Amino acid sequence: GTTASNSRLNRSRSPRPMARAGKSLGSSTIPNPMMLILQQPDSLKLTRKQADSLSALSRAFTQKADALWTPVAKYLESIPDGYDKSAAYAQYVTAREQTVDYLVTLVPAVNQLLTKAQKRRLPLQILNFLDSRVLKFMRSSSAGIETSPFIIR
């Protein structure tokens, strides 16, 4: 009856639908630049060694991001209606900062793999994820890079 339908309505207003996205929370806020580069093989003319190295870095990033974001998704899935928004946001911020921190450790290897000519062919969006200044800005920003009103260059 009425109680069951009210319960369903209350649940639809909770963060659970977002939590069901699970690990995609991380990839939607901090994309994997190695994967984005690997999706441009023709224009970049990647060598087999470059592609293999980028694949390994991409896998490492994905595994780390999954490890960081899975607990956040589980936490968001488990919180009750009337939850503490600041605690939920703190979980998100911590995972975001740790994801960016890890990406910062991978960027030098990615930059060493690519030639200057290959970097010139990369879209600005991907180049920004290979720039430590942009990543430091993203680390503390609540907005994704695409929604940022300016680009650091």
XYZ file of C-alpha atoms in Angstrom:
153
model
C 0.000 0.000 0.000
C 0.904 3.523 0.839
C 3.868 2.694 3.084
C 5.551 0.595 0.387
C 5.081 3.283 -2.279
C 6.359 5.990 0.115
C 9.369 3.843 0.852
C 10.059 3.507 -2.885
C 9.722 7.265 -3.358
C 12.136 7.977 -0.519
C 14.651 5.549 -1.930
C 14.542 7.214 -5.332
C 15.651 10.460 -3.682
C 18.615 8.790 -1.973
C 22.138 8.606 -3.427
C 21.728 4.891 -4.159
C 21.135 5.283 -7.915
C 24.442 7.145 -8.121
C 26.143 4.488 -6.032
C 24.892 1.771 -8.368
C 27.117 3.323 -10.989
C 29.829 1.944 -8.718
C 33.330 2.210 -9.959
C 32.271 4.493 -12.792
C 32.251 7.293 -10.204
C 36.018 7.431 -10.496
C 36.266 7.145 -14.253
C 33.567 9.736 -14.795
C 35.422 12.339 -12.732
C 39.027 11.372 -13.528
C 39.343 9.799 -16.981
C 42.112 7.348 -17.809
C 44.392 9.339 -20.176
C 46.366 6.234 -21.180
C 43.167 4.611 -22.446
C 42.242 7.827 -24.277
C 45.663 7.837 -25.962
C 45.310 4.180 -26.930
C 42.029 5.057 -28.645
C 44.002 7.277 -31.084
C 46.399 4.720 -32.642
C 46.113 5.884 -36.256
C 46.712 9.593 -35.697
C 49.514 8.953 -33.188
C 51.183 6.056 -35.034
C 52.034 4.338 -31.752
C 54.748 1.697 -31.831
C 54.051 -1.731 -30.376
C 56.336 -0.883 -27.409
C 54.465 2.388 -26.780
C 51.067 0.679 -26.999
C 52.170 -2.141 -24.667
C 53.584 0.312 -22.122
C 50.484 2.517 -22.276
C 48.283 -0.570 -21.842
C 50.217 -1.595 -18.727
C 49.956 1.930 -17.271
C 46.253 2.032 -18.156
C 45.629 -1.287 -16.383
C 47.514 -0.107 -13.293
C 45.485 3.119 -13.193
C 42.180 1.279 -13.642
C 43.014 -1.206 -10.884
C 44.021 1.574 -8.483
C 40.942 3.675 -9.336
C 38.675 0.644 -8.838
C 40.318 -0.063 -5.472
C 39.772 3.544 -4.395
C 36.231 4.017 -5.706
C 34.653 0.629 -4.859
C 34.532 1.379 -1.110
C 33.037 4.815 -1.856
C 30.334 3.223 -4.010
C 29.597 0.650 -1.291
C 29.427 3.397 1.335
C 27.032 5.459 -0.782
C 24.922 2.377 -1.435
C 24.626 1.675 2.295
C 23.851 5.112 3.681
C 20.296 5.666 4.878
C 17.850 8.348 3.855
C 18.625 11.539 5.752
C 22.347 10.802 5.510
C 25.135 13.245 6.429
C 25.931 14.955 3.113
C 29.283 16.258 4.348
C 30.438 12.734 5.269
C 29.372 11.406 1.860
C 31.131 14.277 0.090
C 34.263 13.682 2.196
C 34.369 10.075 0.920
C 34.099 11.355 -2.678
C 36.823 13.999 -2.174
C 39.231 11.527 -0.588
C 38.848 9.032 -3.437
C 39.169 11.828 -6.025
C 42.361 13.194 -4.434
C 43.918 9.737 -4.134
C 43.025 8.927 -7.760
C 44.612 12.143 -9.017
C 47.651 11.608 -6.769
C 48.174 8.203 -8.354
C 47.716 9.584 -11.864
C 50.378 12.219 -11.099
C 52.830 9.358 -10.431
C 52.075 7.822 -13.862
C 52.208 11.006 -15.958
C 56.020 11.223 -16.216
C 56.165 7.700 -17.705
C 53.418 8.562 -20.215
C 55.162 11.788 -21.186
C 58.451 9.912 -21.707
C 56.744 7.326 -23.916
C 55.320 9.837 -26.390
C 57.340 11.872 -28.854
C 56.870 15.634 -29.155
C 55.174 15.086 -32.529
C 52.719 12.599 -30.966
C 51.920 14.995 -28.120
C 51.171 17.748 -30.659
C 48.564 15.459 -32.251
C 46.768 14.799 -28.964
C 43.514 16.642 -28.288
C 43.823 19.362 -25.622
C 41.528 17.393 -23.312
C 44.008 14.487 -23.227
C 47.047 16.781 -22.988
C 45.543 18.391 -19.900
C 45.532 15.019 -18.135
C 49.275 14.782 -18.819
C 49.988 18.169 -17.223
C 50.771 18.078 -13.495
C 49.531 21.681 -13.038
C 46.109 20.751 -14.398
C 46.029 17.590 -12.275
C 46.873 19.580 -9.138
C 43.971 21.907 -9.947
C 41.663 18.925 -10.558
C 42.746 17.285 -7.310
C 41.095 19.945 -5.199
C 38.330 20.906 -7.619
C 34.791 19.617 -7.241
C 34.199 20.046 -10.988
C 35.550 17.849 -13.735
C 37.999 19.316 -16.193
C 35.388 19.521 -18.980
C 33.168 21.745 -16.858
C 35.985 24.001 -15.734
C 35.611 27.581 -17.024
C 39.264 27.757 -18.002
C 42.097 25.591 -19.200
C 45.583 25.888 -17.729
C 48.204 25.991 -20.444
